[in-house]
mmCIF file of C-alpha atoms in Angstrom:
data_model
loop_
_atom_site.group_PDB
_atom_site.id
_atom_site.type_symbol
_atom_site.label_atom_id
_atom_site.label_comp_id
_atom_site.label_asym_id
_atom_site.label_seq_id
_atom_site.Cartn_x
_atom_site.Cartn_y
_atom_site.Cartn_z
ATOM 1 C CA MET A 14 131.337 89.923 55.394
ATOM 2 C CA ASP A 15 128.170 91.958 55.002
ATOM 3 C CA THR A 16 125.491 92.070 57.705
ATOM 4 C CA GLY A 17 123.087 89.786 55.835
ATOM 5 C CA THR A 18 125.677 87.042 55.482
ATOM 6 C CA HIS A 19 126.590 87.268 59.170
ATOM 7 C CA ILE A 20 122.905 86.932 60.093
ATOM 8 C CA VAL A 21 122.348 83.788 58.010
ATOM 9 C CA MET A 22 125.590 82.360 59.386
ATOM 10 C CA GLY A 23 124.299 82.923 62.916
ATOM 11 C CA ILE A 24 121.114 81.014 62.073
ATOM 12 C CA ALA A 25 123.167 78.268 60.420
ATOM 13 C CA ILE A 26 125.398 77.824 63.456
ATOM 14 C CA GLY A 27 122.251 77.612 65.592
ATOM 15 C CA GLY A 28 121.080 74.788 63.304
ATOM 16 C CA LEU A 29 124.485 73.151 63.497
ATOM 17 C CA ALA A 30 124.195 73.230 67.294
ATOM 18 C CA THR A 31 121.436 70.620 67.105
ATOM 19 C CA LEU A 32 124.216 68.071 66.602
ATOM 20 C CA ASP A 33 125.041 68.721 70.274
ATOM 21 C CA PRO A 34 122.957 66.158 72.261
ATOM 22 C CA ALA A 35 122.371 68.660 75.078
ATOM 23 C CA VAL A 36 120.926 71.198 72.646
ATOM 24 C CA GLN A 37 118.988 68.571 70.701
ATOM 25 C CA GLN A 38 117.234 67.260 73.804
ATOM 26 C CA ASP A 39 116.370 70.596 75.421
ATOM 27 C CA PRO A 40 114.119 72.980 73.427
ATOM 28 C CA ALA A 41 114.728 75.793 75.927
ATOM 29 C CA LEU A 42 118.497 75.427 75.532
ATOM 30 C CA PHE A 43 118.117 75.322 71.737
ATOM 31 C CA ASN A 44 116.212 78.624 71.770
ATOM 32 C CA ALA A 45 118.872 80.176 74.006
ATOM 33 C CA VAL A 46 121.673 78.864 71.777
ATOM 34 C CA LEU A 47 119.967 80.122 68.611
ATOM 35 C CA ALA A 48 119.656 83.577 70.176
ATOM 36 C CA GLY A 49 123.305 83.378 71.214
ATOM 37 C CA THR A 50 124.580 82.365 67.768
ATOM 38 C CA VAL A 51 122.559 85.040 65.950
ATOM 39 C CA ILE A 52 123.654 87.785 68.371
ATOM 40 C CA GLY A 53 127.211 86.425 68.507
ATOM 41 C CA SER A 54 127.424 86.432 64.716
ATOM 42 C CA GLN A 55 126.709 90.190 64.803
ATOM 43 C CA ALA A 56 128.516 91.236 67.989
ATOM 44 C CA PRO A 57 131.937 92.169 66.532
ATOM 45 C CA ASP A 58 130.173 94.612 64.183
ATOM 46 C CA PHE A 59 128.417 96.471 66.993
ATOM 47 C CA ASP A 60 131.086 99.129 66.435
ATOM 48 C CA THR A 61 129.094 100.161 63.339
ATOM 49 C CA VAL A 62 127.398 102.590 65.734
ATOM 50 C CA LEU A 63 130.600 104.664 65.483
ATOM 51 C CA LYS A 64 129.408 105.813 62.069
ATOM 52 C CA LEU A 65 126.904 107.997 63.914
ATOM 53 C CA ARG A 66 129.847 110.129 65.063
ATOM 54 C CA ASN A 67 131.733 110.540 61.791
ATOM 55 C CA ASN A 68 133.471 108.549 59.080
ATOM 56 C CA ALA A 69 136.925 109.179 60.516
ATOM 57 C CA VAL A 70 136.112 107.447 63.799
ATOM 58 C CA TYR A 71 134.294 104.643 61.981
ATOM 59 C CA ILE A 72 137.110 103.951 59.495
ATOM 60 C CA ARG A 73 139.803 104.053 62.157
ATOM 61 C CA HIS A 74 138.003 101.710 64.553
ATOM 62 C CA HIS A 75 135.570 99.510 62.576
ATOM 63 C CA ARG A 76 136.754 95.893 62.614
ATOM 64 C CA GLY A 77 139.428 97.006 65.046
ATOM 65 C CA ILE A 78 139.279 96.300 68.757
ATOM 66 C CA THR A 79 135.846 94.600 68.495
ATOM 67 C CA HIS A 80 137.496 91.941 66.291
ATOM 68 C CA SER A 81 140.587 91.583 68.488
ATOM 69 C CA ILE A 82 141.545 88.455 70.419
ATOM 70 C CA PRO A 83 140.422 89.847 73.819
ATOM 71 C CA ALA A 84 137.127 91.031 72.323
ATOM 72 C CA VAL A 85 136.438 87.661 70.710
ATOM 73 C CA LEU A 86 136.898 86.009 74.103
ATOM 74 C CA MET A 87 134.774 88.649 75.809
ATOM 75 C CA TRP A 88 131.820 88.594 73.390
ATOM 76 C CA GLY A 89 131.036 84.920 73.953
ATOM 77 C CA VAL A 90 131.137 85.204 77.730
ATOM 78 C CA LEU A 91 129.143 88.449 77.825
ATOM 79 C CA ILE A 92 126.383 87.378 75.432
ATOM 80 C CA ALA A 93 126.013 83.902 76.948
ATOM 81 C CA ASN A 94 125.720 85.295 80.472
ATOM 82 C CA ILE A 95 123.133 87.896 79.473
ATOM 83 C CA ILE A 96 121.020 85.234 77.761
ATOM 84 C CA HIS A 97 121.493 82.939 80.757
ATOM 85 C CA LEU A 98 120.060 85.644 83.023
ATOM 86 C CA LEU A 99 116.934 85.632 80.860
ATOM 87 C CA ALA A 100 116.888 81.823 80.546
ATOM 88 C CA PRO A 101 118.441 80.575 83.808
ATOM 89 C CA ASP A 102 117.507 76.940 83.158
ATOM 90 C CA SER A 103 119.702 76.771 80.055
ATOM 91 C CA ASN A 104 123.080 75.046 80.276
ATOM 92 C CA LEU A 105 125.583 77.912 80.450
ATOM 93 C CA LEU A 106 128.550 75.892 79.193
ATOM 94 C CA HIS A 107 126.830 74.740 76.010
ATOM 95 C CA LEU A 108 125.269 78.165 75.511
ATOM 96 C CA TRP A 109 128.671 79.819 75.792
ATOM 97 C CA ALA A 110 130.405 77.288 73.511
ATOM 98 C CA TRP A 111 128.037 77.800 70.559
ATOM 99 C CA THR A 112 127.818 81.559 71.067
ATOM 100 C CA ALA A 113 131.612 81.815 71.175
ATOM 101 C CA LEU A 114 131.844 79.731 67.988
ATOM 102 C CA ALA A 115 129.555 82.195 66.201
ATOM 103 C CA VAL A 116 131.781 85.091 67.279
ATOM 104 C CA VAL A 117 134.955 83.309 66.173
ATOM 105 C CA ILE A 118 133.474 82.443 62.775
ATOM 106 C CA HIS A 119 132.417 86.067 62.288
ATOM 107 C CA VAL A 120 136.016 87.244 62.671
ATOM 108 C CA LEU A 121 137.480 84.377 60.638
ATOM 109 C CA VAL A 122 135.245 85.061 57.627
ATOM 110 C CA ASP A 123 136.080 88.796 57.764
ATOM 111 C CA ILE A 124 139.831 88.183 57.427
ATOM 112 C CA PRO A 125 139.716 86.960 53.771
ATOM 113 C CA ASN A 126 137.961 90.174 52.629
ATOM 114 C CA ALA A 127 139.846 93.053 51.027
ATOM 115 C CA TYR A 128 138.728 95.291 53.908
ATOM 116 C CA GLY A 129 140.157 92.964 56.559
ATOM 117 C CA THR A 130 140.319 93.278 60.337
ATOM 118 C CA GLN A 131 142.743 93.978 63.170
ATOM 119 C CA ALA A 132 142.219 90.428 64.383
ATOM 120 C CA TYR A 133 145.729 90.083 65.856
ATOM 121 C CA ARG A 134 145.321 92.870 68.389
ATOM 122 C CA PRO A 135 146.709 93.382 71.014
ATOM 123 C CA PHE A 136 149.879 91.870 69.498
ATOM 124 C CA THR A 137 149.751 94.126 66.433
ATOM 125 C CA ARG A 138 147.431 96.783 64.995
ATOM 126 C CA LYS A 139 148.230 95.677 61.454
ATOM 127 C CA TRP A 140 145.198 95.207 59.221
ATOM 128 C CA VAL A 141 144.841 91.594 58.083
ATOM 129 C CA ALA A 142 143.115 91.585 54.685
ATOM 130 C CA LEU A 143 143.783 88.481 52.602
ATOM 131 C CA GLY A 144 141.614 89.627 49.701
ATOM 132 C CA PHE A 145 140.210 86.415 48.258
ATOM 133 C CA ILE A 146 136.535 86.514 49.322
ATOM 134 C CA ASN A 147 134.182 89.362 48.416
ATOM 135 C CA THR A 148 132.501 91.209 51.291
ATOM 136 C CA PHE A 149 129.238 89.909 49.845
ATOM 137 C CA ASP A 150 129.683 86.543 48.175
ATOM 138 C CA PRO A 151 126.465 85.377 46.490
ATOM 139 C CA TYR A 152 127.532 81.723 46.595
ATOM 140 C CA ILE A 153 128.116 81.712 50.353
ATOM 141 C CA PHE A 154 124.911 83.652 50.993
ATOM 142 C CA THR A 155 122.820 81.430 48.700
ATOM 143 C CA LEU A 156 124.154 78.240 50.304
ATOM 144 C CA HIS A 157 123.035 79.507 53.707
ATOM 145 C CA ILE A 158 119.620 80.607 52.436
ATOM 146 C CA GLY A 159 119.181 77.174 50.842
ATOM 147 C CA GLY A 160 120.095 75.473 54.118
ATOM 148 C CA ILE A 161 117.656 77.618 56.099
ATOM 149 C CA ALA A 162 114.900 76.883 53.555
ATOM 150 C CA ALA A 163 115.618 73.151 53.757
ATOM 151 C CA TRP A 164 115.433 73.368 57.554
ATOM 152 C CA MET A 165 112.053 75.093 57.334
ATOM 153 C CA PHE A 166 110.780 72.265 55.113
ATOM 154 C CA GLY A 167 111.856 69.607 57.582
ATOM 155 C CA ALA A 168 115.475 68.763 56.804
ATOM 156 C CA ASN A 169 117.751 67.926 59.716
ATOM 157 C CA PRO A 170 119.470 71.254 60.445
ATOM 158 C CA GLY A 171 122.566 69.725 61.987
ATOM 159 C CA TYR A 172 123.495 67.507 59.054
ATOM 160 C CA THR A 173 122.272 70.052 56.505
ATOM 161 C CA PHE A 174 124.595 72.766 57.763
ATOM 162 C CA LEU A 175 127.425 70.314 58.367
ATOM 163 C CA ILE A 176 127.343 69.520 54.649
ATOM 164 C CA ILE A 177 126.996 73.207 53.734
ATOM 165 C CA TYR A 178 129.983 74.205 55.848
ATOM 166 C CA ALA A 179 132.065 71.421 54.318
ATOM 167 C CA VAL A 180 131.233 72.924 50.906
ATOM 168 C CA VAL A 181 132.000 76.454 52.173
ATOM 169 C CA VAL A 182 135.422 75.345 53.459
ATOM 170 C CA LEU A 183 136.211 73.806 50.057
ATOM 171 C CA TYR A 184 135.022 77.031 48.393
ATOM 172 C CA TYR A 185 137.360 79.116 50.566
ATOM 173 C CA ILE A 186 140.257 76.844 49.622
ATOM 174 C CA LYS A 187 139.353 77.182 45.939
ATOM 175 C CA ARG A 188 139.213 80.988 46.129
ATOM 176 C CA TYR A 189 142.512 81.079 48.006
ATOM 177 C CA MET A 190 144.116 78.991 45.255
ATOM 178 C CA ASP A 191 142.625 81.368 42.670
ATOM 179 C CA LYS A 192 144.321 84.267 44.431
ATOM 180 C CA ARG A 193 147.644 82.421 44.611
ATOM 181 C CA GLU A 194 147.514 81.819 40.862
ATOM 182 C CA ILE A 195 146.836 85.516 40.216
ATOM 183 C CA VAL A 196 149.688 86.586 42.505
ATOM 184 C CA LYS A 197 152.071 84.177 40.771
ATOM 185 C CA LYS A 198 151.162 85.551 37.340
ATOM 186 C CA ILE A 199 151.744 89.100 38.550
ATOM 187 C CA GLN A 200 155.091 88.155 40.057
ATOM 188 C CA ASP A 201 156.119 86.631 36.725
ATOM 189 C CA HIS A 202 155.383 89.918 34.920
ATOM 190 C CA PHE A 203 156.682 92.557 37.361
ATOM 191 C CA SER A 204 159.985 93.049 39.138
ATOM 192 C CA ASP A 205 160.718 94.812 42.431
ATOM 193 C CA ILE A 206 157.241 94.010 43.782
ATOM 194 C CA VAL A 207 156.622 95.384 47.255
ATOM 195 C CA GLN A 208 152.975 94.432 47.697
ATOM 196 C CA ILE A 209 150.041 92.957 45.780
ATOM 197 C CA ALA A 210 146.537 93.819 46.968
ATOM 198 C CA THR A 211 143.801 91.627 45.514
ATOM 199 C CA SER A 212 140.091 92.316 45.725
ATOM 200 C CA PRO A 213 137.585 89.823 44.304
ATOM 201 C CA THR A 214 134.447 91.172 42.691
ATOM 202 C CA ILE A 215 130.980 89.680 42.848
ATOM 203 C CA LYS A 216 131.871 87.843 39.616
ATOM 204 C CA GLN A 217 133.855 84.649 40.160
ATOM 205 C CA ASN A 218 136.126 85.205 37.176
ATOM 206 C CA LYS A 219 136.961 88.881 37.786
ATOM 207 C CA TRP A 220 139.311 90.431 40.345
ATOM 208 C CA ARG A 221 140.717 93.906 41.043
ATOM 209 C CA VAL A 222 144.442 94.198 41.747
ATOM 210 C CA ALA A 223 146.662 97.019 43.015
ATOM 211 C CA ILE A 224 150.363 96.343 42.585
ATOM 212 C CA THR A 225 153.043 98.261 44.441
ATOM 213 C CA THR A 226 156.580 98.119 43.066
ATOM 214 C CA LYS A 227 159.665 100.013 44.124
ATOM 215 C CA ASP A 228 158.881 102.966 41.838
ATOM 216 C CA ASN A 229 155.255 102.620 40.681
ATOM 217 C CA PHE A 230 151.675 101.709 41.462
ATOM 218 C CA TYR A 231 149.807 99.602 38.915
ATOM 219 C CA VAL A 232 146.040 99.227 39.051
ATOM 220 C CA GLY A 233 144.413 96.524 37.008
ATOM 221 C CA SER A 234 141.870 93.784 36.636
ATOM 222 C CA VAL A 235 142.181 90.058 36.191
ATOM 223 C CA GLU A 236 139.476 88.346 34.175
ATOM 224 C CA ASP A 237 139.588 84.653 33.262
ATOM 225 C CA GLY A 238 143.255 84.638 34.224
ATOM 226 C CA HIS A 239 144.160 87.563 31.929
ATOM 227 C CA ILE A 240 145.817 90.554 33.617
ATOM 228 C CA GLU A 241 145.005 94.009 32.251
ATOM 229 C CA ILE A 242 146.755 97.092 33.637
ATOM 230 C CA LEU A 243 144.302 99.997 33.658
ATOM 231 C CA ASP A 244 146.303 102.750 35.405
ATOM 232 C CA GLU A 245 149.914 103.428 36.323
ATOM 233 C CA PHE A 246 151.144 106.013 38.843
ATOM 234 C CA LYS A 247 154.574 106.975 40.089
ATOM 235 C CA ARG A 248 155.093 105.958 43.691
ATOM 236 C CA ILE A 249 155.896 109.253 45.407
ATOM 237 C CA PRO A 250 156.065 109.459 49.232
ATOM 238 C CA LEU A 251 154.089 112.136 51.048
ATOM 239 C CA PRO A 252 156.167 115.338 51.082
ATOM 240 C CA ASP A 253 157.668 116.404 54.385
ATOM 241 C CA ASN A 254 156.544 120.027 54.412
ATOM 242 C CA GLN A 255 154.282 122.288 56.448
ATOM 243 C CA LEU A 256 151.201 121.638 54.320
ATOM 244 C CA PHE A 257 151.380 117.854 54.627
ATOM 245 C CA ARG A 258 152.415 117.891 58.278
ATOM 246 C CA LEU A 259 149.246 119.877 59.004
ATOM 247 C CA ALA A 260 147.141 117.660 56.718
ATOM 248 C CA LYS A 261 148.256 114.536 58.589
ATOM 249 C CA GLN A 262 146.993 116.061 61.836
ATOM 250 C CA ASP A 263 143.440 116.167 60.460
ATOM 251 C CA LYS A 264 141.251 113.353 61.802
ATOM 252 C CA ASN A 265 140.000 112.287 58.359
ATOM 253 C CA ILE A 266 143.450 112.159 56.782
ATOM 254 C CA ALA A 267 144.818 110.321 59.828
ATOM 255 C CA ALA A 268 141.995 107.771 59.657
ATOM 256 C CA PHE A 269 142.643 107.169 55.949
ATOM 257 C CA LEU A 270 146.381 106.706 56.520
ATOM 258 C CA SER A 271 145.737 104.215 59.328
ATOM 259 C CA PHE A 272 143.618 102.080 57.004
ATOM 260 C CA SER A 273 144.855 102.401 53.413
ATOM 261 C CA PRO A 274 148.145 100.724 52.483
ATOM 262 C CA VAL A 275 148.022 101.550 48.753
ATOM 263 C CA TYR A 276 147.259 105.134 47.803
ATOM 264 C CA ARG A 277 148.440 108.090 45.785
ATOM 265 C CA TRP A 278 148.156 111.774 46.621
ATOM 266 C CA GLU A 279 147.563 115.010 44.783
ATOM 267 C CA VAL A 280 147.490 118.717 45.633
ATOM 268 C CA ASN A 281 145.104 121.203 44.005
ATOM 269 C CA THR A 282 145.428 124.948 44.550
ATOM 270 C CA PHE A 283 142.403 127.257 44.458
ATOM 271 C CA ASP A 284 141.931 130.971 45.133
ATOM 272 C CA ASP A 285 141.126 130.628 48.845
ATOM 273 C CA TYR A 286 142.581 127.283 49.831
ATOM 274 C CA THR A 287 144.766 124.334 48.933
ATOM 275 C CA GLU A 288 143.282 120.871 48.739
ATOM 276 C CA VAL A 289 145.217 117.722 49.650
ATOM 277 C CA ARG A 290 143.604 114.538 48.382
ATOM 278 C CA LEU A 291 144.584 110.930 49.155
ATOM 279 C CA ILE A 292 143.168 108.239 46.865
ATOM 280 C CA ASP A 293 142.999 104.535 47.729
ATOM 281 C CA LEU A 294 143.978 102.505 44.661
ATOM 282 C CA ARG A 295 142.431 99.178 45.715
ATOM 283 C CA TYR A 296 138.814 99.878 44.835
ATOM 284 C CA ARG A 297 138.752 101.128 41.239
ATOM 285 C CA SER A 298 135.168 101.107 39.950
ATOM 286 C CA ASN A 299 133.794 102.536 36.703
ATOM 287 C CA GLU A 300 137.111 104.304 36.043
ATOM 288 C CA ARG A 301 136.927 106.041 39.441
ATOM 289 C CA TYR A 302 138.629 105.562 42.796
ATOM 290 C CA PRO A 303 135.758 106.073 45.233
ATOM 291 C CA PHE A 304 137.570 105.745 48.568
ATOM 292 C CA VAL A 305 139.299 109.054 49.313
ATOM 293 C CA ALA A 306 140.368 111.484 52.008
ATOM 294 C CA VAL A 307 140.348 115.220 51.365
ATOM 295 C CA VAL A 308 141.404 118.192 53.457
ATOM 296 C CA GLN A 309 141.116 121.867 52.536
ATOM 297 C CA ILE A 310 143.691 124.237 54.073
ATOM 298 C CA ASP A 311 143.640 128.023 53.719
ATOM 299 C CA ASP A 312 146.583 130.337 53.084
ATOM 300 C CA HIS A 313 147.039 130.839 56.846
ATOM 301 C CA MET A 314 147.572 127.121 57.398
ATOM 302 C CA ARG A 315 144.159 126.537 58.931
ATOM 303 C CA ILE A 316 142.089 123.457 58.169
ATOM 304 C CA LEU A 317 138.766 124.540 56.689
ATOM 305 C CA ASN A 318 137.060 121.223 55.908
ATOM 306 C CA SER A 319 137.867 117.583 55.466
ATOM 307 C CA TYR A 320 136.225 114.291 54.613
ATOM 308 C CA THR A 321 137.030 110.619 54.184
ATOM 309 C CA GLY A 322 134.845 107.851 52.851
ATOM 310 C CA TRP A 323 133.255 106.423 49.732
ATOM 311 C CA ILE A 324 132.432 109.028 47.105
ATOM 312 C CA PHE A 325 131.194 108.154 43.621
ATOM 313 C CA SER A 326 130.953 111.665 42.176
ATOM 314 C CA GLU A 327 132.818 114.934 42.590
ATOM 315 C CA GLN A 328 129.531 116.727 43.251
ATOM 316 C CA LYS A 329 128.810 114.409 46.171
ATOM 317 C CA LEU A 330 132.273 115.024 47.601
ATOM 318 C CA GLN A 331 131.853 118.792 47.455
ATOM 319 C CA SER A 332 128.485 118.535 49.199
ATOM 320 C CA LYS A 333 130.176 116.588 52.011
ATOM 321 C CA LEU A 334 132.912 119.192 52.323
ATOM 322 C CA ASP A 335 130.328 121.983 52.464
ATOM 323 C CA VAL A 336 128.606 120.500 55.542
ATOM 324 C CA GLY A 337 130.745 122.527 57.893
ATOM 325 C CA ASP A 338 133.755 122.302 60.142
ATOM 326 C CA ASN A 339 133.086 118.677 61.095
ATOM 327 C CA PRO A 340 131.600 116.897 58.083
ATOM 328 C CA ILE A 341 130.397 113.328 58.430
#
């Protein structure tokens, strides 16, 4: 989920913690727990700092090891102990339990996004992206804001957020069933399906879909249950030649390949260089595919420039490539 949603979830879990008699009866412990749940709800995304290096490092590692099983266990212990050093009178066990819950919920609510996480590490590095909840869901966010407002006006935070989370669970089930219905309709219309990537939009009734079959990619939208195919591409593997072997050694291309399961490629030849471009097909927006990886290679098989990330205009992409040898 987005940062704002994780923050309000951290506050909500702190409110939910007041159902714990130990937290309810000890204001100092409550303050420590609230700090722990807010920090814990953000902790797995501390790897966002990697973006300061470059997009390649960020894309390859964001929601990776920091969302893994060992990291989830570590975050709760680490944060609770740091807070306990600052508030030694607080009950460490209860502090840890609620902080750890905030961390676990952070990872769990990231899994249903189209972006996904590597939550099953160290057992597998496979990205888990179920694709039935938008990265920013206005309904989930608004429910939390409403609960926080009610708390500020005197409502019991424990019972308020208990009811809200019951509604959120039902909402997740509903969205999952929506996705299942979409997948079933697609399966009824296409044969030789290899993979279906769904991506909900901010609108409840509209979804993006990228369908991989044995021979083709189909990109479409689903609105009010109606499937519309917007683009079709032949499914052609990356060539096994010198140009592509060199391209795959570039950090930006490698990062893209580690993250994107549904993409097409193209090669453009210019006077001084050849450009290899990989295009993720899951995020079609305004007739464009904004998530790309590009590498420029000269006639002597030297990498000149490369970039990967979200680009919404060709002019913006060229400005990124012109930054220098190590664009970010």
